[in-house]
């Protein structure tokens, strides 16, 4: 856990999860295919700096089109 404090109005705490590192997002999918680690790290860092306590990473690559 990081140093963010996300206290709600009742004195409890809210955990914020950044979910933007997802292979289904065009920019992330392209970064994965091109092995551009810095682009992906930047998305995680930006989420952390915006208050995320945890970063959810979904790097699954879809085989073929459609599901």
Coordinates of C-alpha atoms in Angstrom, one line a residue:
X1 CA 0.0 0.0 0.0
X2 CA 1.3 3.5 -0.7
X3 CA 1.1 6.7 1.3
X4 CA -2.2 7.8 -0.1
X5 CA -5.0 8.3 2.5
X6 CA -8.4 7.9 1.0
X7 CA -10.7 8.5 4.0
X8 CA -14.4 8.7 3.4
X9 CA -16.9 10.9 5.1
X10 CA -17.6 8.2 7.8
X11 CA -13.9 7.9 8.8
X12 CA -13.4 4.7 6.9
X13 CA -11.0 4.2 4.1
X14 CA -11.5 3.7 0.4
X15 CA -9.1 1.6 -1.6
X16 CA -8.6 3.0 -5.1
X17 CA -7.6 0.6 -7.9
X18 CA -6.2 1.9 -11.2
X19 CA -7.4 -0.3 -14.0
X20 CA -6.1 1.4 -17.1
X21 CA -3.3 -1.2 -17.9
X22 CA -5.6 -3.5 -19.9
X23 CA -4.6 -5.2 -23.2
X24 CA -8.1 -4.5 -24.5
X25 CA -7.3 -0.8 -24.6
X26 CA -5.8 0.1 -28.0
X27 CA -2.8 2.0 -26.7
X28 CA -1.9 -0.6 -24.1
X29 CA -2.4 -3.5 -26.6
X30 CA -0.1 -1.8 -29.1
X31 CA 2.5 -1.1 -26.4
X32 CA 2.4 -4.8 -25.4
X33 CA 2.8 -5.9 -29.1
X34 CA 5.7 -3.5 -29.6
X35 CA 7.2 -4.4 -26.2
X36 CA 7.2 -0.7 -25.1
X37 CA 7.6 -1.1 -21.4
X38 CA 8.1 2.6 -20.7
X39 CA 4.7 3.5 -22.2
X40 CA 3.0 0.9 -19.9
X41 CA 5.0 2.0 -16.8
X42 CA 3.9 5.6 -17.5
X43 CA 0.2 4.7 -17.4
X44 CA 0.8 2.9 -14.0
X45 CA 2.8 5.8 -12.6
X46 CA 0.1 8.3 -13.7
X47 CA -2.6 6.3 -12.0
X48 CA -0.4 6.1 -8.8
X49 CA 0.2 9.8 -8.9
X50 CA -3.6 10.4 -9.3
X51 CA -4.3 8.5 -6.1
X52 CA -4.5 4.8 -6.9
X53 CA -3.5 2.5 -4.1
X54 CA -3.1 -0.6 -6.3
X55 CA -2.7 -1.1 -10.0
X56 CA -4.6 -3.9 -11.7
X57 CA -2.7 -5.2 -14.7
X58 CA -4.5 -7.2 -17.4
X59 CA -1.9 -8.1 -20.1
X60 CA -3.9 -10.9 -21.7
X61 CA -3.5 -10.8 -25.5
X62 CA -6.5 -11.9 -27.5
X63 CA -5.9 -14.5 -30.2
X64 CA -7.9 -13.8 -33.3
X65 CA -10.8 -11.4 -33.6
X66 CA -13.9 -11.6 -31.6
X67 CA -14.8 -13.8 -28.7

